[in-house]
mmCIF file of C-alpha atoms in Angstrom:
data_model
loop_
_atom_site.group_PDB
_atom_site.id
_atom_site.type_symbol
_atom_site.label_atom_id
_atom_site.label_comp_id
_atom_site.label_asym_id
_atom_site.label_seq_id
_atom_site.Cartn_x
_atom_site.Cartn_y
_atom_site.Cartn_z
ATOM 1 C CA MET A 1 -0.060 -0.005 0.023
ATOM 2 C CA THR A 2 2.741 2.401 0.906
ATOM 3 C CA THR A 3 4.822 1.439 -2.071
ATOM 4 C CA ALA A 4 1.781 2.033 -4.382
ATOM 5 C CA VAL A 5 1.176 5.459 -2.830
ATOM 6 C CA HIS A 6 4.813 6.379 -3.252
ATOM 7 C CA ARG A 7 4.658 5.216 -6.979
ATOM 8 C CA LEU A 8 1.487 7.303 -7.529
ATOM 9 C CA PHE A 9 2.540 10.434 -5.859
ATOM 10 C CA PRO A 10 5.096 11.622 -8.426
ATOM 11 C CA ARG A 11 2.382 11.216 -11.103
ATOM 12 C CA LEU A 12 -0.106 13.315 -9.166
ATOM 13 C CA PHE A 13 2.567 15.992 -8.472
ATOM 14 C CA PHE A 14 3.611 16.337 -12.033
ATOM 15 C CA ALA A 15 -0.030 16.273 -13.228
ATOM 16 C CA LEU A 16 -0.836 19.043 -10.819
ATOM 17 C CA ALA A 17 2.240 21.026 -11.767
ATOM 18 C CA PHE A 18 1.465 20.815 -15.444
ATOM 19 C CA THR A 19 -2.161 21.896 -14.695
ATOM 20 C CA VAL A 20 -0.926 24.918 -12.731
ATOM 21 C CA ILE A 21 1.755 25.770 -15.389
ATOM 22 C CA GLY A 22 -0.760 25.465 -18.196
ATOM 23 C CA LEU A 23 -3.571 27.304 -16.723
ATOM 24 C CA GLY A 24 -1.782 29.791 -14.521
ATOM 25 C CA PRO A 25 0.001 31.873 -17.175
ATOM 26 C CA ALA A 26 -3.113 31.795 -19.381
ATOM 27 C CA LEU A 27 -5.200 33.117 -16.647
ATOM 28 C CA ILE A 28 -2.601 35.826 -15.752
ATOM 29 C CA LEU A 29 -2.302 36.856 -19.469
ATOM 30 C CA GLN A 30 -6.062 36.980 -19.760
ATOM 31 C CA GLY A 31 -6.250 39.114 -16.710
ATOM 32 C CA CYS A 32 -3.592 41.664 -17.890
ATOM 33 C CA ALA A 33 -5.252 41.826 -21.308
ATOM 34 C CA SER A 34 -8.521 42.459 -19.753
ATOM 35 C CA GLY A 35 -6.950 45.287 -17.599
ATOM 36 C CA SER A 36 -5.159 46.915 -20.466
ATOM 37 C CA LEU A 37 -8.324 46.751 -22.681
ATOM 38 C CA ALA A 38 -10.340 48.326 -19.882
ATOM 39 C CA LYS A 39 -7.903 51.240 -19.547
ATOM 40 C CA ASP A 40 -7.910 52.308 -23.216
ATOM 41 C CA GLU A 41 -11.432 53.690 -23.758
ATOM 42 C CA THR A 42 -10.386 54.955 -27.286
ATOM 43 C CA LEU A 43 -10.294 51.423 -28.716
ATOM 44 C CA GLY A 44 -12.877 51.156 -31.410
ATOM 45 C CA TRP A 45 -13.088 54.952 -31.791
ATOM 46 C CA SER A 46 -13.411 56.181 -35.414
ATOM 47 C CA ALA A 47 -10.917 58.704 -36.856
ATOM 48 C CA ASP A 48 -13.581 61.358 -36.796
ATOM 49 C CA ARG A 49 -14.205 60.889 -33.028
ATOM 50 C CA LEU A 50 -10.409 60.724 -32.256
ATOM 51 C CA TYR A 51 -9.847 64.000 -34.079
ATOM 52 C CA ALA A 52 -12.771 65.642 -32.573
ATOM 53 C CA GLU A 53 -11.713 64.691 -29.089
ATOM 54 C CA ALA A 54 -8.114 65.930 -29.799
ATOM 55 C CA LYS A 55 -9.552 69.269 -31.050
ATOM 56 C CA ASP A 56 -11.538 69.576 -27.835
ATOM 57 C CA GLU A 57 -8.500 68.861 -25.798
ATOM 58 C CA MET A 58 -6.453 71.495 -27.655
ATOM 59 C CA SER A 59 -9.189 74.047 -27.299
ATOM 60 C CA SER A 60 -9.079 73.600 -23.528
ATOM 61 C CA GLY A 61 -5.283 73.710 -23.417
ATOM 62 C CA ASN A 62 -4.868 70.052 -22.319
ATOM 63 C CA TRP A 63 -1.873 69.549 -24.648
ATOM 64 C CA PRO A 64 -0.652 66.114 -23.199
ATOM 65 C CA ALA A 65 -4.034 64.625 -23.662
ATOM 66 C CA ALA A 66 -4.295 66.071 -27.183
ATOM 67 C CA ILE A 67 -0.927 64.705 -28.144
ATOM 68 C CA LYS A 68 -1.877 61.208 -27.050
ATOM 69 C CA LEU A 69 -5.066 61.244 -29.008
ATOM 70 C CA LEU A 70 -3.314 62.664 -32.120
ATOM 71 C CA GLU A 71 -0.578 59.928 -31.910
ATOM 72 C CA LYS A 72 -3.337 57.290 -31.613
ATOM 73 C CA LEU A 73 -5.152 58.739 -34.549
ATOM 74 C CA GLU A 74 -2.030 58.781 -36.750
ATOM 75 C CA SER A 75 -0.976 55.145 -35.774
ATOM 76 C CA ARG A 76 -4.480 53.589 -36.256
ATOM 77 C CA TYR A 77 -5.456 55.552 -39.366
ATOM 78 C CA PRO A 78 -2.129 56.355 -41.086
ATOM 79 C CA PHE A 79 -3.785 56.776 -44.517
ATOM 80 C CA GLY A 80 -7.015 58.399 -43.386
ATOM 81 C CA ARG A 81 -7.906 62.018 -44.101
ATOM 82 C CA TYR A 82 -6.877 63.151 -40.713
ATOM 83 C CA ALA A 83 -3.427 61.579 -40.633
ATOM 84 C CA GLN A 84 -1.431 64.522 -42.219
ATOM 85 C CA GLN A 85 -3.395 67.134 -40.145
ATOM 86 C CA ALA A 86 -2.708 65.138 -37.045
ATOM 87 C CA GLN A 87 0.993 65.394 -37.720
ATOM 88 C CA ILE A 88 0.740 69.287 -37.944
ATOM 89 C CA ASP A 89 -1.463 69.461 -34.787
ATOM 90 C CA THR A 90 0.977 67.356 -32.876
ATOM 91 C CA ALA A 91 3.767 69.786 -33.629
ATOM 92 C CA TYR A 92 1.644 72.667 -32.587
ATOM 93 C CA ALA A 93 0.597 70.906 -29.287
ATOM 94 C CA HIS A 94 4.204 70.040 -28.494
ATOM 95 C CA TRP A 95 5.083 73.656 -29.042
ATOM 96 C CA LYS A 96 2.309 74.968 -26.710
ATOM 97 C CA GLU A 97 3.446 72.380 -24.078
ATOM 98 C CA GLY A 98 6.914 73.856 -24.266
ATOM 99 C CA GLU A 99 8.561 70.840 -26.024
ATOM 100 C CA ASN A 100 10.134 72.753 -28.840
ATOM 101 C CA ALA A 101 12.555 69.926 -29.796
ATOM 102 C CA LEU A 102 9.627 67.477 -30.179
ATOM 103 C CA ALA A 103 7.704 70.133 -32.164
ATOM 104 C CA MET A 104 10.554 70.718 -34.500
ATOM 105 C CA ALA A 105 11.068 66.955 -34.984
ATOM 106 C CA ALA A 106 7.441 66.642 -35.962
ATOM 107 C CA ILE A 107 7.698 69.589 -38.423
ATOM 108 C CA ASP A 108 10.835 68.220 -40.023
ATOM 109 C CA ARG A 109 9.245 64.804 -40.451
ATOM 110 C CA PHE A 110 6.110 66.303 -41.981
ATOM 111 C CA THR A 111 8.164 68.559 -44.306
ATOM 112 C CA LYS A 112 10.164 65.596 -45.642
ATOM 113 C CA LEU A 113 6.955 63.507 -46.246
ATOM 114 C CA TYR A 114 4.803 66.294 -47.718
ATOM 115 C CA PRO A 115 7.034 68.906 -49.132
ATOM 116 C CA ASN A 116 4.146 70.340 -51.250
ATOM 117 C CA HIS A 117 1.265 69.946 -48.860
ATOM 118 C CA GLU A 118 -1.461 72.633 -49.244
ATOM 119 C CA LYS A 119 -0.841 73.763 -45.669
ATOM 120 C CA MET A 120 2.998 74.203 -46.109
ATOM 121 C CA ASP A 121 2.565 77.981 -45.482
ATOM 122 C CA TYR A 122 1.214 77.250 -42.010
ATOM 123 C CA VAL A 123 4.068 74.649 -41.388
ATOM 124 C CA LEU A 124 6.661 77.261 -42.251
ATOM 125 C CA TYR A 125 4.910 79.875 -40.063
ATOM 126 C CA LEU A 126 4.794 77.438 -37.123
ATOM 127 C CA LYS A 127 8.403 76.592 -37.543
ATOM 128 C CA GLY A 128 9.291 80.217 -37.496
ATOM 129 C CA LEU A 129 7.263 80.901 -34.408
ATOM 130 C CA ILE A 130 8.990 77.994 -32.509
ATOM 131 C CA ASN A 131 12.412 79.478 -33.269
ATOM 132 C CA PHE A 132 11.177 83.002 -32.784
ATOM 133 C CA ASN A 133 10.431 82.092 -29.240
ATOM 134 C CA ASP A 134 8.182 84.806 -28.092
ATOM 135 C CA ARG A 135 8.390 83.746 -24.474
ATOM 136 C CA SER A 136 11.952 84.886 -24.159
ATOM 137 C CA ASN A 137 10.655 88.470 -24.184
ATOM 138 C CA LEU A 138 8.817 87.775 -20.941
ATOM 139 C CA PHE A 139 12.032 86.932 -18.998
ATOM 140 C CA THR A 140 14.084 89.697 -20.549
ATOM 141 C CA LYS A 141 11.589 92.283 -19.135
ATOM 142 C CA PHE A 142 12.530 91.058 -15.661
ATOM 143 C CA THR A 143 16.226 90.241 -16.166
ATOM 144 C CA GLY A 144 17.180 93.118 -18.292
ATOM 145 C CA GLU A 145 18.831 90.866 -20.756
ATOM 146 C CA ASP A 146 19.191 92.228 -24.362
ATOM 147 C CA LEU A 147 17.913 89.837 -26.979
ATOM 148 C CA ALA A 148 20.782 91.019 -29.156
ATOM 149 C CA GLU A 149 23.152 89.340 -26.664
ATOM 150 C CA ARG A 150 21.382 85.949 -26.976
ATOM 151 C CA ASP A 151 22.704 83.147 -29.263
ATOM 152 C CA PRO A 152 21.334 84.135 -32.711
ATOM 153 C CA LYS A 153 21.107 80.612 -34.069
ATOM 154 C CA ALA A 154 17.302 80.240 -33.386
ATOM 155 C CA ALA A 155 16.698 83.892 -34.683
ATOM 156 C CA ARG A 156 18.470 83.043 -37.916
ATOM 157 C CA GLU A 157 16.366 79.940 -38.382
ATOM 158 C CA ALA A 158 13.269 81.735 -37.645
ATOM 159 C CA PHE A 159 14.389 84.381 -40.215
ATOM 160 C CA ASP A 160 14.916 81.735 -42.783
ATOM 161 C CA SER A 161 11.459 80.136 -42.126
ATOM 162 C CA PHE A 162 9.599 83.448 -42.399
ATOM 163 C CA LYS A 163 11.535 84.540 -45.399
ATOM 164 C CA GLU A 164 10.660 81.299 -47.303
ATOM 165 C CA LEU A 165 7.072 81.660 -46.274
ATOM 166 C CA VAL A 166 6.845 85.157 -47.710
ATOM 167 C CA ALA A 167 8.736 84.199 -50.894
ATOM 168 C CA ARG A 168 6.724 81.183 -51.646
ATOM 169 C CA PHE A 169 3.324 82.138 -50.288
ATOM 170 C CA PRO A 170 3.032 85.913 -50.606
ATOM 171 C CA ASN A 171 -0.846 85.630 -50.398
ATOM 172 C CA SER A 172 -0.737 83.485 -47.387
ATOM 173 C CA PRO A 173 -2.818 84.660 -44.363
ATOM 174 C CA TYR A 174 0.345 84.347 -42.412
ATOM 175 C CA ALA A 175 2.483 86.390 -44.760
ATOM 176 C CA ASP A 176 1.815 89.786 -43.231
ATOM 177 C CA ASP A 177 2.748 88.752 -39.721
ATOM 178 C CA ALA A 178 5.757 86.875 -41.043
ATOM 179 C CA SER A 179 6.910 90.101 -42.666
ATOM 180 C CA SER A 180 6.629 92.028 -39.427
ATOM 181 C CA ARG A 181 8.556 89.521 -37.576
ATOM 182 C CA LEU A 182 11.201 89.542 -40.312
ATOM 183 C CA THR A 183 11.724 93.227 -39.689
ATOM 184 C CA PHE A 184 12.129 92.581 -35.993
ATOM 185 C CA LEU A 185 14.612 89.751 -36.640
ATOM 186 C CA VAL A 186 16.706 91.755 -39.001
ATOM 187 C CA ASN A 187 17.007 94.503 -36.292
ATOM 188 C CA MET A 188 17.880 91.907 -33.585
ATOM 189 C CA LEU A 189 20.430 90.097 -35.826
ATOM 190 C CA ALA A 190 22.023 93.382 -36.721
ATOM 191 C CA SER A 191 22.239 94.330 -33.019
ATOM 192 C CA ASN A 192 23.695 91.001 -32.231
ATOM 193 C CA ASP A 193 26.554 91.472 -34.686
ATOM 194 C CA VAL A 194 27.215 95.004 -33.352
ATOM 195 C CA TYR A 195 27.345 93.485 -29.862
ATOM 196 C CA VAL A 196 30.091 91.075 -31.127
ATOM 197 C CA ALA A 197 31.912 93.910 -32.828
ATOM 198 C CA ARG A 198 31.745 96.023 -29.739
ATOM 199 C CA TYR A 199 33.232 93.081 -27.784
ATOM 200 C CA TYR A 200 36.025 92.659 -30.277
ATOM 201 C CA TYR A 201 36.788 96.406 -30.070
ATOM 202 C CA ARG A 202 36.876 96.301 -26.244
ATOM 203 C CA ARG A 203 39.274 93.409 -26.304
ATOM 204 C CA GLY A 204 41.673 95.197 -28.662
ATOM 205 C CA ALA A 205 40.819 93.099 -31.776
ATOM 206 C CA VAL A 206 40.174 96.265 -33.818
ATOM 207 C CA LEU A 207 40.381 94.727 -37.230
ATOM 208 C CA ALA A 208 37.911 91.988 -36.246
ATOM 209 C CA ALA A 209 35.590 94.626 -34.811
ATOM 210 C CA VAL A 210 35.696 96.656 -38.070
ATOM 211 C CA ASN A 211 35.134 93.683 -40.224
ATOM 212 C CA ARG A 212 32.124 92.663 -38.154
ATOM 213 C CA ALA A 213 30.767 96.286 -38.228
ATOM 214 C CA GLN A 214 31.201 96.429 -41.967
ATOM 215 C CA ALA A 215 29.237 93.288 -42.422
ATOM 216 C CA VAL A 216 26.293 94.723 -40.547
ATOM 217 C CA VAL A 217 26.244 97.829 -42.746
ATOM 218 C CA LYS A 218 26.281 95.645 -45.916
ATOM 219 C CA GLN A 219 23.781 92.977 -44.762
ATOM 220 C CA TYR A 220 21.241 94.865 -42.575
ATOM 221 C CA GLN A 221 20.602 98.064 -44.309
ATOM 222 C CA GLU A 222 18.174 100.463 -42.506
ATOM 223 C CA ALA A 223 18.549 98.551 -39.266
ATOM 224 C CA PRO A 224 18.930 101.054 -36.203
ATOM 225 C CA ALA A 225 22.082 99.047 -35.102
ATOM 226 C CA ILE A 226 23.951 100.497 -38.350
ATOM 227 C CA GLU A 227 24.569 103.713 -36.485
ATOM 228 C CA GLU A 228 26.826 102.094 -33.986
ATOM 229 C CA ALA A 229 28.413 99.927 -36.630
ATOM 230 C CA LEU A 230 29.403 102.864 -38.578
ATOM 231 C CA ALA A 231 30.770 104.469 -35.375
ATOM 232 C CA ILE A 232 32.897 101.370 -34.778
ATOM 233 C CA MET A 233 34.196 101.692 -38.344
ATOM 234 C CA VAL A 234 35.129 105.451 -37.847
ATOM 235 C CA ALA A 235 37.035 104.737 -34.584
ATOM 236 C CA GLY A 236 38.479 101.349 -35.822
ATOM 237 C CA TYR A 237 39.898 102.668 -39.077
ATOM 238 C CA GLU A 238 41.389 105.553 -37.225
ATOM 239 C CA LYS A 239 43.179 103.225 -34.764
ATOM 240 C CA LEU A 240 44.444 101.135 -37.694
ATOM 241 C CA GLY A 241 45.923 104.172 -39.299
ATOM 242 C CA LEU A 242 43.499 104.211 -42.200
ATOM 243 C CA GLY A 243 42.420 107.805 -42.022
ATOM 244 C CA ASP A 244 40.744 107.921 -45.471
ATOM 245 C CA LEU A 245 38.547 104.928 -44.772
ATOM 246 C CA SER A 246 37.714 106.427 -41.277
ATOM 247 C CA ALA A 247 36.690 109.737 -42.991
ATOM 248 C CA ASP A 248 34.538 107.866 -45.496
ATOM 249 C CA ALA A 249 32.696 105.948 -42.653
ATOM 250 C CA ARG A 250 32.187 109.176 -40.829
ATOM 251 C CA ARG A 251 30.775 110.811 -43.923
ATOM 252 C CA VAL A 252 28.303 107.865 -44.239
ATOM 253 C CA LEU A 253 27.405 108.192 -40.581
ATOM 254 C CA ALA A 254 26.783 111.971 -40.795
ATOM 255 C CA THR A 255 24.691 111.495 -44.006
ATOM 256 C CA ASN A 256 22.439 108.870 -42.545
ATOM 257 C CA PHE A 257 22.415 109.891 -38.883
ATOM 258 C CA PRO A 258 23.003 113.701 -38.857
ATOM 259 C CA THR A 259 22.083 113.963 -35.220
ATOM 260 C CA SER A 260 24.067 111.040 -34.045
ATOM 261 C CA GLY A 261 25.966 111.385 -30.753
ATOM 262 C CA TYR A 262 28.807 109.563 -32.227
ATOM 263 C CA LEU A 263 29.661 112.443 -34.397
ATOM 264 C CA SER A 264 30.491 114.713 -31.458
ATOM 265 C CA ALA A 265 32.095 112.165 -29.099
ATOM 266 C CA ALA A 266 34.737 109.527 -29.543
ATOM 267 C CA TYR A 267 33.531 105.959 -29.701
ATOM 268 C CA ASN A 268 33.640 104.250 -26.273
ATOM 269 C CA PRO A 269 32.821 100.457 -26.318
ATOM 270 C CA ASP A 270 32.240 100.460 -22.605
ATOM 271 C CA SER A 271 29.568 103.153 -22.613
ATOM 272 C CA LYS A 272 25.848 102.430 -23.086
ATOM 273 C CA PRO A 273 24.998 102.214 -26.755
ATOM 274 C CA ILE A 274 23.020 105.308 -27.844
ATOM 275 C CA VAL A 275 21.289 103.782 -30.738
ATOM 276 C CA LYS A 276 17.585 102.814 -30.545
ATOM 277 C CA LYS A 277 16.826 99.273 -29.631
ATOM 278 C CA PRO A 278 14.861 97.142 -32.227
ATOM 279 C CA GLU A 279 11.011 97.426 -31.797
ATOM 280 C CA GLN A 280 9.531 94.580 -29.945
ATOM 281 C CA SER A 281 7.808 91.684 -31.732
ATOM 282 C CA PRO A 282 4.382 92.258 -33.357
ATOM 283 C CA SER A 283 2.647 89.984 -30.865
ATOM 284 C CA PHE A 284 3.780 88.766 -27.431
ATOM 285 C CA TRP A 285 1.796 85.483 -27.330
ATOM 286 C CA SER A 286 1.026 83.883 -30.721
ATOM 287 C CA ARG A 287 -2.641 83.064 -31.014
ATOM 288 C CA VAL A 288 -2.355 81.096 -34.258
ATOM 289 C CA LYS A 289 -4.538 78.034 -34.465
ATOM 290 C CA PRO A 290 -3.661 74.854 -36.173
ATOM 291 C CA TRP A 291 -7.160 74.239 -37.625
#
């Protein structure tokens, strides 16, 4: 009897083990699947509903929720009529959420996939706005930082985007605002280069300062910063022993800025610039909508 039980026990043990192993994981997987299915209420939603819900979230400023819905829309209906618009809206939502890198990545991907899209004017405008970075103006009001002293890389990229928009789509509803921003960017970029020239002059790199100032006069005609650029050229050429060139620069300065303070006083790179600062951007917060 004891021997029979001992012989039967291993069979019973392995049978029970196989039963647990066979049923246990299946039950666990079934439970996990049921839990995940229950969490995603958007399963089965049509493209129309996903986009409508995403628009509602964007209207209320709930950017993270909008981004999730737009990503689901694009992945589930990649060839539907909302797929391309979802990519544009995703870029906009990332920008409003403060995720500029993700916004730019979405724009670059869209531009490569659809270079001739009917809304390319808006995409260029949005790309310009992201680089234009209106929000920096808020902090400079409190810190006293001059925008001209910031890294101009983003400003140059914004300039390129707005310039392309105006050139390719002159009748676009975004063209006028882009033109206004171009004027601001030209002034800011000119001021940035003058800031660099002033730094060179202060450090004793007079030739480098003159070359940078000369580039400002050539590239940014009619920008307010040209006044100081000419003053740097007048003083710099004089220091370099190039009296004729200094006199020519002074003549240009007097012709274009007859009341300039630089005509009556020697240029001092350590003194506060007396030129007018570029006008502020045309709009502090952009209210452009992606739909």
